[in-house]
CSV table of C-alpha atoms in Angstrom, one decimal:
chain,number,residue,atom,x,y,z
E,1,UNK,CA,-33.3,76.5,-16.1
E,2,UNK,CA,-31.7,79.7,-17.7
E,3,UNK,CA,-30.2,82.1,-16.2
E,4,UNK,CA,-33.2,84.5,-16.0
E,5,UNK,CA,-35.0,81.5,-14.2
E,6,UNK,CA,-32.0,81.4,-11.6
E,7,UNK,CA,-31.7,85.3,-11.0
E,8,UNK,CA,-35.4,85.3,-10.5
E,9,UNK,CA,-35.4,82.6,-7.6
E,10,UNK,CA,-32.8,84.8,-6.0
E,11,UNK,CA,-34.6,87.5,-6.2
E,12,UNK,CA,-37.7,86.3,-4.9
E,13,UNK,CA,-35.1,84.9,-1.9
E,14,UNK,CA,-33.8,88.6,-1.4
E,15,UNK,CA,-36.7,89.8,-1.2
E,16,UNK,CA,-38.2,87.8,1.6
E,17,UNK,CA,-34.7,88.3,3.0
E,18,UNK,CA,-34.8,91.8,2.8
E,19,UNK,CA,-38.5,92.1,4.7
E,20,UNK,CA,-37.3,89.9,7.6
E,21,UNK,CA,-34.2,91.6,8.3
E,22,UNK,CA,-36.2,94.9,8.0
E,23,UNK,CA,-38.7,93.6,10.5
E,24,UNK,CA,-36.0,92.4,13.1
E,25,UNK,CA,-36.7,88.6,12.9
E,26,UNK,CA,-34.0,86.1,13.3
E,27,UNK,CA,-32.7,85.0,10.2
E,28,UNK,CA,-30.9,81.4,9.8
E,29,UNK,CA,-28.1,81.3,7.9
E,30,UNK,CA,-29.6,79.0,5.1
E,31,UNK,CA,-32.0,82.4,4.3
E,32,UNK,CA,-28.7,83.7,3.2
E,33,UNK,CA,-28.5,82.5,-0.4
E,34,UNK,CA,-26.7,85.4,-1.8
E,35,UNK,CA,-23.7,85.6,0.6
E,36,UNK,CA,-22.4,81.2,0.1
E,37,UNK,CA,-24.1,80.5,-3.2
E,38,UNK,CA,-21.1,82.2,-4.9
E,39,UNK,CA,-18.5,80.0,-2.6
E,40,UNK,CA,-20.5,76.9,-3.9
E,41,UNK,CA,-20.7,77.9,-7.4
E,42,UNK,CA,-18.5,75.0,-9.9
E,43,UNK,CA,-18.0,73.0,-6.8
E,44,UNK,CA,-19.0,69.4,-6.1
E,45,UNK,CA,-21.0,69.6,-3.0
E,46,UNK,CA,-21.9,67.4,-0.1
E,47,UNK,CA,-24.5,68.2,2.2
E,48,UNK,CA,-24.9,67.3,5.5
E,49,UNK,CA,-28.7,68.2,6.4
E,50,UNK,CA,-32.1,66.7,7.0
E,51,UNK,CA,-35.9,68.2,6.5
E,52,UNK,CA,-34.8,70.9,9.2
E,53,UNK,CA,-32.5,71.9,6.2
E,54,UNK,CA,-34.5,74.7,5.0
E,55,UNK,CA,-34.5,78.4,3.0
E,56,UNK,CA,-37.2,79.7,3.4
E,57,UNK,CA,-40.3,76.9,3.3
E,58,UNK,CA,-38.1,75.1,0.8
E,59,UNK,CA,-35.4,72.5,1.2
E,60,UNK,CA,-31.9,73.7,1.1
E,61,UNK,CA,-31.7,70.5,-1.4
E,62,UNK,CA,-34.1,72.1,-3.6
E,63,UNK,CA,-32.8,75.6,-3.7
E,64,UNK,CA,-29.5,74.5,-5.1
E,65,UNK,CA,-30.6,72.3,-7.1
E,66,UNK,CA,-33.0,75.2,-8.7
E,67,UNK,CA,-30.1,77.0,-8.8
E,68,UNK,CA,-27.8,74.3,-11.3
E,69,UNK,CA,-25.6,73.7,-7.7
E,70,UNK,CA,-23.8,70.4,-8.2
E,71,UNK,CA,-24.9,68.3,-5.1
E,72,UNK,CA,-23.1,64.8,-5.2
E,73,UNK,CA,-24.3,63.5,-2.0
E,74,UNK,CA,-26.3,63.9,0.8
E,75,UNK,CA,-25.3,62.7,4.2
E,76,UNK,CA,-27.8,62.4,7.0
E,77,UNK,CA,-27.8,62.2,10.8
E,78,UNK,CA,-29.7,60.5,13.7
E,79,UNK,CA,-33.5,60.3,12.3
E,80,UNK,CA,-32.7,60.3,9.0
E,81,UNK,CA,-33.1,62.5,6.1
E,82,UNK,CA,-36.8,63.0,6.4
E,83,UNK,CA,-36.8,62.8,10.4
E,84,UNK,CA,-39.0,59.7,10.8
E,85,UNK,CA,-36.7,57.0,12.6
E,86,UNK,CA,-36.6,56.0,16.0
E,87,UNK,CA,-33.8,57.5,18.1
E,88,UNK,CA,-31.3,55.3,18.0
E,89,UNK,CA,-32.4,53.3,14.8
E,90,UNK,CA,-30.1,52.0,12.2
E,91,UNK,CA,-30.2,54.0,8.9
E,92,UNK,CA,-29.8,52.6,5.7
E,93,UNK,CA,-28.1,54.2,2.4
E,94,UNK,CA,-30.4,55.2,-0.3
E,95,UNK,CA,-31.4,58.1,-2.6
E,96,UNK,CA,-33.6,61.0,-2.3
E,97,UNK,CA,-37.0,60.2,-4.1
E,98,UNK,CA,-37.3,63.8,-5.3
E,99,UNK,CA,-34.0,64.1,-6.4
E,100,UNK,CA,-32.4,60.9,-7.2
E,101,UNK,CA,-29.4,62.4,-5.1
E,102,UNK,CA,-27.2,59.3,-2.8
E,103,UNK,CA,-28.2,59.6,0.6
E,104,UNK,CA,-25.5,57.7,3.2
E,105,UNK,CA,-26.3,57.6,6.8
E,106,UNK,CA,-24.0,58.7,9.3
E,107,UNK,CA,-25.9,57.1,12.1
E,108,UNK,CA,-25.6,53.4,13.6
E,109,UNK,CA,-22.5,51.9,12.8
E,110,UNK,CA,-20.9,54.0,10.4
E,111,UNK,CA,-20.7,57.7,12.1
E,112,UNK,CA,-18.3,59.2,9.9
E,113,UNK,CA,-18.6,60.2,5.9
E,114,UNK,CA,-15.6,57.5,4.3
E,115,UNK,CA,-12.5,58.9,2.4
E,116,UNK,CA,-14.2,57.3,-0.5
E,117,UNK,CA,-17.7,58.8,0.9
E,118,UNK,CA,-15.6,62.3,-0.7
E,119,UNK,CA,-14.0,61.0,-3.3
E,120,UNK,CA,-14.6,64.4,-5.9
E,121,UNK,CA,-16.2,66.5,-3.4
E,122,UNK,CA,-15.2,70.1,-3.2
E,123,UNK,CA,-17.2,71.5,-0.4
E,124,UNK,CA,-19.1,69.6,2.4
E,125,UNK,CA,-22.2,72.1,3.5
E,126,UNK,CA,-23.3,71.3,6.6
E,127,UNK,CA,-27.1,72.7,7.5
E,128,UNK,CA,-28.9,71.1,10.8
E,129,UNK,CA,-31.6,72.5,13.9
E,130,UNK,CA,-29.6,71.6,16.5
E,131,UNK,CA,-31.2,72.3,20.1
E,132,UNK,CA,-28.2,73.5,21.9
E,133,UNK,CA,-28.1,69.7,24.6
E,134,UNK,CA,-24.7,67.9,24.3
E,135,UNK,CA,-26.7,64.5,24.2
E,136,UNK,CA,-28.3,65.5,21.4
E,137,UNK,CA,-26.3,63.6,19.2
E,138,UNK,CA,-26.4,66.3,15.7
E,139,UNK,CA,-23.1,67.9,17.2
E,140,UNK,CA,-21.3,64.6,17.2
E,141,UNK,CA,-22.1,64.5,13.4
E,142,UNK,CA,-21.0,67.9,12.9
E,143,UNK,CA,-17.7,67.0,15.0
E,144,UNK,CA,-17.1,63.9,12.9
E,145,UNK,CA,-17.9,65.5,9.7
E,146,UNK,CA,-15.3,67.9,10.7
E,147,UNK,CA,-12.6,64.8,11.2
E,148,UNK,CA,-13.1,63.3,8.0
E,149,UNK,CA,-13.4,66.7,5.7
E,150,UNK,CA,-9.6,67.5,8.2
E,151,UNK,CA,-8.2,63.9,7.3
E,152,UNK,CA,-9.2,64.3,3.4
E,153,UNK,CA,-8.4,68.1,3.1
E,154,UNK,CA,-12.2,69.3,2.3
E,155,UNK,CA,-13.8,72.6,3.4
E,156,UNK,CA,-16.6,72.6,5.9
E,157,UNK,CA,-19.2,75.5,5.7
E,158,UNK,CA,-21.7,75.7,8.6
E,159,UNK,CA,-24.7,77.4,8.0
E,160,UNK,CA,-25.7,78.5,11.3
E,161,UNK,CA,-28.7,78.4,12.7
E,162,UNK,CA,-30.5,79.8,16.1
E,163,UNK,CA,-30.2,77.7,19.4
E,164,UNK,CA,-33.4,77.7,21.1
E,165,UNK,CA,-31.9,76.6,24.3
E,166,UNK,CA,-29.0,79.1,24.1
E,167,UNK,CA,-30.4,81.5,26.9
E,168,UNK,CA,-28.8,79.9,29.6
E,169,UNK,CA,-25.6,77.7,30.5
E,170,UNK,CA,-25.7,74.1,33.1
E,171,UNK,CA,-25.3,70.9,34.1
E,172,UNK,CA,-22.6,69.2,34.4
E,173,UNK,CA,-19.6,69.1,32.2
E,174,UNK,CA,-18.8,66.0,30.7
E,175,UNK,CA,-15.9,64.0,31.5
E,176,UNK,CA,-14.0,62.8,29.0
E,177,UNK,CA,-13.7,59.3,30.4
E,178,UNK,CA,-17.3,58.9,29.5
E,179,UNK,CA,-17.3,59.9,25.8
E,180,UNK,CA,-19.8,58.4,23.6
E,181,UNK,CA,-22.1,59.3,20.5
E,182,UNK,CA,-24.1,60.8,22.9
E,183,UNK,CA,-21.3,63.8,24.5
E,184,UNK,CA,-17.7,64.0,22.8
E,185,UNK,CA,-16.9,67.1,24.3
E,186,UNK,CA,-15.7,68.6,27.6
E,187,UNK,CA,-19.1,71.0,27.6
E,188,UNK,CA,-22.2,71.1,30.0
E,189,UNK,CA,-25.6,69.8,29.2
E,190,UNK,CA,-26.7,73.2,27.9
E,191,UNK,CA,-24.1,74.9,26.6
E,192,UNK,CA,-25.6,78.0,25.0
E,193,UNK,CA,-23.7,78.2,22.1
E,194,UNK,CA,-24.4,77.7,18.5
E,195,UNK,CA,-23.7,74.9,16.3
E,196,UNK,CA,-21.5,77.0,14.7
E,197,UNK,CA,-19.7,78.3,17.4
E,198,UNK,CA,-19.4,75.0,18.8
E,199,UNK,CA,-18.0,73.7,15.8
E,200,UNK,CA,-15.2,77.0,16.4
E,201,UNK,CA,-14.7,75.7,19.5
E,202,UNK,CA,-13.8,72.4,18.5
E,203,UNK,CA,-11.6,73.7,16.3
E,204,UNK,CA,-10.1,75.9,18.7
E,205,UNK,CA,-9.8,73.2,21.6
E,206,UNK,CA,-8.2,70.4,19.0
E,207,UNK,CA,-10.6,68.5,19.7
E,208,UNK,CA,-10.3,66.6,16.6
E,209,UNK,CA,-8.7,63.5,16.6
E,210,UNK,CA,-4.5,64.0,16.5
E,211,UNK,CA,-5.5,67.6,17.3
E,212,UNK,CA,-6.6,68.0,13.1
E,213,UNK,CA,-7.6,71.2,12.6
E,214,UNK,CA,-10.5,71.6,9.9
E,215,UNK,CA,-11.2,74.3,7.0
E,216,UNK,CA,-14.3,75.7,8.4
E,217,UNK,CA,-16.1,78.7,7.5
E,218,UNK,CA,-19.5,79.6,9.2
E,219,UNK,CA,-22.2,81.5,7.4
E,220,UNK,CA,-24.1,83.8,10.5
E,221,UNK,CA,-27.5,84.3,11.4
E,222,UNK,CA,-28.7,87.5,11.4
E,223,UNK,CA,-30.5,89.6,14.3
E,224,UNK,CA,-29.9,86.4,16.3
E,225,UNK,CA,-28.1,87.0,20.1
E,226,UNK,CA,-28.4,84.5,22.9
E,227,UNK,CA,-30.8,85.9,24.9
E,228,UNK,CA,-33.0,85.4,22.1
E,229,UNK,CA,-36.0,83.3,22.6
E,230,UNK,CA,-35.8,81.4,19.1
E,231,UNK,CA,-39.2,79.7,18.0
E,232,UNK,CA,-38.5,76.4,15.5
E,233,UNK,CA,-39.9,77.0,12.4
E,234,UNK,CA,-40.2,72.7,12.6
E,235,UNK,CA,-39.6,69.9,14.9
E,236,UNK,CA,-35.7,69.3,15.2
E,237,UNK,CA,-37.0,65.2,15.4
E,238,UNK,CA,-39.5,63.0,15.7
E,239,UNK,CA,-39.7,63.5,19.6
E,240,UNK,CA,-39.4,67.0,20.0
E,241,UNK,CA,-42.9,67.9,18.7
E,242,UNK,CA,-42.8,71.3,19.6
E,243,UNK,CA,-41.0,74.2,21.5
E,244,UNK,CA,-42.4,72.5,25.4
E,245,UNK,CA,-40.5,70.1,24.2
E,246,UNK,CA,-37.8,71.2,23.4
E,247,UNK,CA,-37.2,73.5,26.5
E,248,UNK,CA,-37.7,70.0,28.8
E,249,UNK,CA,-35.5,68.2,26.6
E,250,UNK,CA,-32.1,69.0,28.6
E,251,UNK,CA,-34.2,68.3,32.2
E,252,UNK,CA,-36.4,64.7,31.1
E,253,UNK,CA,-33.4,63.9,29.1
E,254,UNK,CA,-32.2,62.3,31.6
E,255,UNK,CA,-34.5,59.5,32.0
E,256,UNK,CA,-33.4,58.2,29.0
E,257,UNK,CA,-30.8,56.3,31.5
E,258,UNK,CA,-33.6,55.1,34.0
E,259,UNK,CA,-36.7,52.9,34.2
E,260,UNK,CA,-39.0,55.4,33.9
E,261,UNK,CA,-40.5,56.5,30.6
E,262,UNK,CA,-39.9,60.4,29.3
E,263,UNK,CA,-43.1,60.0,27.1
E,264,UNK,CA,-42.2,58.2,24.1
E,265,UNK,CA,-45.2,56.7,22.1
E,266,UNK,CA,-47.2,59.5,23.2
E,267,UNK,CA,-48.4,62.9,21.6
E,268,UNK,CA,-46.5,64.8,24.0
E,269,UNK,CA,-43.0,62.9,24.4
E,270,UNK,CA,-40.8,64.9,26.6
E,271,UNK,CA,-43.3,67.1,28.0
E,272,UNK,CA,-44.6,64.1,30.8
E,273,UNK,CA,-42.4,61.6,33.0
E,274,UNK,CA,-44.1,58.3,34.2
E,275,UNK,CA,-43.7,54.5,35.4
E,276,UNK,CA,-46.2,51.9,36.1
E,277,UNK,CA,-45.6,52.0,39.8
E,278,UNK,CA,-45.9,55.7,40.7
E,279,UNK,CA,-49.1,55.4,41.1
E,280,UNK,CA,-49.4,58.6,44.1
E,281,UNK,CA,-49.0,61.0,40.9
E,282,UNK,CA,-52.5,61.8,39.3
E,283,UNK,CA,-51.6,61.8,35.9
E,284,UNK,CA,-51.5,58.9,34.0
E,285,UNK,CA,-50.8,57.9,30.1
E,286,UNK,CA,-50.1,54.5,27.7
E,287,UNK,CA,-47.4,54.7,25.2
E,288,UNK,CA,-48.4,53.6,21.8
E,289,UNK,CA,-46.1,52.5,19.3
E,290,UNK,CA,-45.9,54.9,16.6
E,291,UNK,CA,-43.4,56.6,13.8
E,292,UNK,CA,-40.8,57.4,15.6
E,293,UNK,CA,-40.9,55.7,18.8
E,294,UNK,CA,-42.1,52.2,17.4
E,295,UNK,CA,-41.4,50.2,20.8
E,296,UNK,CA,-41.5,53.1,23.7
E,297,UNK,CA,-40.6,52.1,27.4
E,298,UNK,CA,-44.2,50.6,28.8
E,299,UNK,CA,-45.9,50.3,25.7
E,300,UNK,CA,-49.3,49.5,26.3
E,301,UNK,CA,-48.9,50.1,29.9
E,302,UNK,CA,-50.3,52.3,32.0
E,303,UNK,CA,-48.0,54.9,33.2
E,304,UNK,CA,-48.6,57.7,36.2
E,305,UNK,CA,-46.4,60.5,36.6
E,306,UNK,CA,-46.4,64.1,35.6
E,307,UNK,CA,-47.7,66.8,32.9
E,308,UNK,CA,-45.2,69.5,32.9
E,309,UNK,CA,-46.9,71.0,29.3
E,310,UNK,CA,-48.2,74.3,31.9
E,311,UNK,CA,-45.1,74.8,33.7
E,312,UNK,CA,-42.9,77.8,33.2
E,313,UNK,CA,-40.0,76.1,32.0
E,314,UNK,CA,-42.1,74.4,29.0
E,315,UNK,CA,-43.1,78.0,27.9
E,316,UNK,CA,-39.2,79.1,28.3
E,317,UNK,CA,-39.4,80.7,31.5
E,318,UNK,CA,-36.0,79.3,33.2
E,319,UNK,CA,-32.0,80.1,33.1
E,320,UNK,CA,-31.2,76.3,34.3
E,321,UNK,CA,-31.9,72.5,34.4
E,322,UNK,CA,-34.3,70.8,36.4
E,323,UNK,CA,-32.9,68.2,38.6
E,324,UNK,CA,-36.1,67.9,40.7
E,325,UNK,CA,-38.2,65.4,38.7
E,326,UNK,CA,-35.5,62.7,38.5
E,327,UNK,CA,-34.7,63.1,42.0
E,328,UNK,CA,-38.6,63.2,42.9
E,329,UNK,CA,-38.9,60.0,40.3
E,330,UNK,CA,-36.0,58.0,42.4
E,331,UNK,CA,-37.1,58.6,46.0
E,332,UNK,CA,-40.8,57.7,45.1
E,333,UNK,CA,-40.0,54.6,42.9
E,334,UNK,CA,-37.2,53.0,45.3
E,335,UNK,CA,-36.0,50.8,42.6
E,336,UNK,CA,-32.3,49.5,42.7
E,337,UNK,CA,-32.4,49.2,39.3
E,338,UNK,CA,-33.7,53.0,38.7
E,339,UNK,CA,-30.8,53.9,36.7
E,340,UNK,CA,-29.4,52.0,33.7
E,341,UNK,CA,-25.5,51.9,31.8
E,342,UNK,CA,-26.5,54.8,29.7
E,343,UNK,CA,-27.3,57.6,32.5
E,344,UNK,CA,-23.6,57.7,32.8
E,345,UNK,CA,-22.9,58.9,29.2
E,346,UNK,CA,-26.0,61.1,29.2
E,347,UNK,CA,-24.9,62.9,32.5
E,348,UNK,CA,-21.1,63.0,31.1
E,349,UNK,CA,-20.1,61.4,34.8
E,350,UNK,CA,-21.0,59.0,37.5
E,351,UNK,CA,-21.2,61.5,40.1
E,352,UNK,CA,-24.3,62.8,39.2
E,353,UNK,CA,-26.2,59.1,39.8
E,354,UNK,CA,-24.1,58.5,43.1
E,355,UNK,CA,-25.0,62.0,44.1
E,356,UNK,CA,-28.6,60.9,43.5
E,357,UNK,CA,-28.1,57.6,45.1
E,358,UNK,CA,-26.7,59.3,48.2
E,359,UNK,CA,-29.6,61.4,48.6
E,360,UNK,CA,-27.6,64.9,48.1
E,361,UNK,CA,-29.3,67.4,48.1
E,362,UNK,CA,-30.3,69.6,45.0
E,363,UNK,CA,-28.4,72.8,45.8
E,364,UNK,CA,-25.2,70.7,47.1
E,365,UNK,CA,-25.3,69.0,43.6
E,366,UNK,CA,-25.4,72.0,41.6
E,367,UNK,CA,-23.0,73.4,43.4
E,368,UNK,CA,-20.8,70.5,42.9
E,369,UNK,CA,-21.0,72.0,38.6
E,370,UNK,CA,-19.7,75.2,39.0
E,371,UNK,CA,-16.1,75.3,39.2
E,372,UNK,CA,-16.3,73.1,35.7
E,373,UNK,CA,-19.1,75.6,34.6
E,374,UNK,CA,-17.0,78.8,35.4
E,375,UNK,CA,-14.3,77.6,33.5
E,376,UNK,CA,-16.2,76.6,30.8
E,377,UNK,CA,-17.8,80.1,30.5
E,378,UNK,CA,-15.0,81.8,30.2
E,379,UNK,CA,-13.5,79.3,27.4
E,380,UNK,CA,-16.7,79.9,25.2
E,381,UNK,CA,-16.3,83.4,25.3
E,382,UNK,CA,-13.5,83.3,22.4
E,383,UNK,CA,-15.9,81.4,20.1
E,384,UNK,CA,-19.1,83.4,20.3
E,385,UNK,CA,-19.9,84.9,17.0
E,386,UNK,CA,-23.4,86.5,18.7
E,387,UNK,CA,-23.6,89.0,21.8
């Protein structure tokens, strides 16, 4: 492509730019073509992204590479690049089909891009939906992204993007005895913050392994603040369909670390709760194995439990978690085995399931967050790059 071809995609970019920003809608970083294409310009680039990735309706991929950007690499996360594998399921290394780019997985048993992984790489571009729940494990990529590009002296840019839970803060903060892939940081379940000023923060708190410090720049959104109510353009993975979803993620999250199923293998995976024995609730489903969530909890089993697709919180209407269905789910099933080895790394604690256990109440629980919570608050302030 000539140079004519090139100036004519960014102006067809602009101009689309321009509109939005004229019209007062949110604007992801990635939109903002004009402000990092000249830091990327003669540089050897990794990216760090996944079919979320996109300007526009087009690939992030695809704009640079319309644009003669050198892309070396791509790196993917949980799900992999196009977002069909199971949570939790190995990745393997390939190559783009559209491109012919090197794609390496850094999910499974290999988390972190190799010194060799970087080997001739200028800039490592970093572009993924994150949801704004610590277990939501794209952070812990954009945290060990951030190690490697500090341990080989490469320069991270973030482009930003909206957190549609970033309206509200809760949940416990996670102790840092119970790190895992699944919550490396001392933060709460929602943290209302954005990847990018998460990735600040981590910075800031040396959280980085021997307290590294990484060369980070972070491209903003634009008309974005966090009482925005920020609709996904696309599903952040294969089980978070849509924005009900997503709002229940950081509340049925949770029973990812019990016997009881969050909806997997369903068409409306985190949106219902259910087990085989609660058979009081009216509501029932069978999971299905299906892209995605090949071998859910029950499959082919019938499962009664709740529809919580009508409820306030899965329209957006609520400032904090709810505690009340796995609490509900644990006194009706009475199973000793109710929670599993993971609920500890998803909570961040053990308190929480002894709490449960105990049969403490709800507010006595929450209340048990808030010293952690307040101090957490005022710790994010320094990082926010949004009002």
């Amino acid at each position: 492509m000539n140079q004519h071809g090139k100036n004519t995609i960014l102006f067809s970019l602009f101009f689309v730019f321009l509109k939005n920003v004229l019209l007062g809608q949110i604007i992801p970083a990635a939109n903002r073509v004009e402000i990092y294409k000249p830091m990327l310009e003669g540089k050897r680039i990794a990216i760090v992204t996944n079919y979320t990735g996109l300007v526009m309706n087009t690939h992030l991929v695809d704009t640079l590479q319309s644009l003669k950007m050198k892309i070396s690499v791509i790196f993917c996360p949980e799900h992999g690049f196009r977002g069909n594998a199971d949570a939790g399921q190995l990745i393997d290394n390939s190559r783009d089909q559209k491109t012919g780019i090197p794609i390496i997985s850094l999910y499974g048993n290999k988390k972190k891009p190799l010194t060799s992984d970087l080997a001739g790489i200028d800039i490592i571009l970093f572009d993924l939906q994150d949801v704004g729940v610590r277990y939501y494990t794209y952070i812990s990529t954009l945290h060990y992204v951030m190690e490697s590009a500090a341990e080989n002296q490469k320069h991270v840019i973030v482009l930003d993007r909206p957190n549609p839970n970033g309206f509200y803060i809760d949940g416990p903060v996670l102790d840092t005895a119970f790190r895992s892939f699944v919550g490396l940081h001392p933060i709460p379940v929602v943290y209302g913050m954005t990847i990018g000023e998460l990735g600040k923060m981590i910075n800031g708190e040396g959280w980085l392994k021997n307290k590294l410090q990484c060369k980070l720049t972070i491209i903003e959104c634009l008309n974005y603040t966090h009482k925005s109510r920020y609709i996904l353009p696309v599903r952040p993975s294969p089980n978070l369909p849509n924005m009900a979803a997503v709002y229940l993620y950081p509340s049925l999250g949770f029973f990812e670390g019990t016997v009881v199923s969050e909806g997997r293998g369903t068409p409306f995976p985190f949106q219902v709760y259910g087990h085989p024995l609660l058979k009081n609730h009216p509501f029932e489903y069978t999971p299905v194995s299906m892209p995605g969530a090949t071998s859910p909890k029950f499959m082919g089993n019938k499962c009664f439990g709740e529809d919580l697709r009508n409820t306030a919180m899965a329209k957006g209407e609520h400032s904090e978690i709810a505690l009340i269905f796995l609490i509900r789910a644990y006194e009706n099933l009475k199973i000793p085995t109710f929670f599993n080895s993971f609920f500890p790394l998803l909570a961040g604690n053990k308190q929480l399931q002894k709490q449960i256990e105990q049969g403490t109440d709800l507010n006595t629980i929450r209340e048990s967050w808030q010293p952690e919570l307040e101090h957490f608050k005022q710790k994010r302030e320094k990082y926010l790059l949004y009002p």
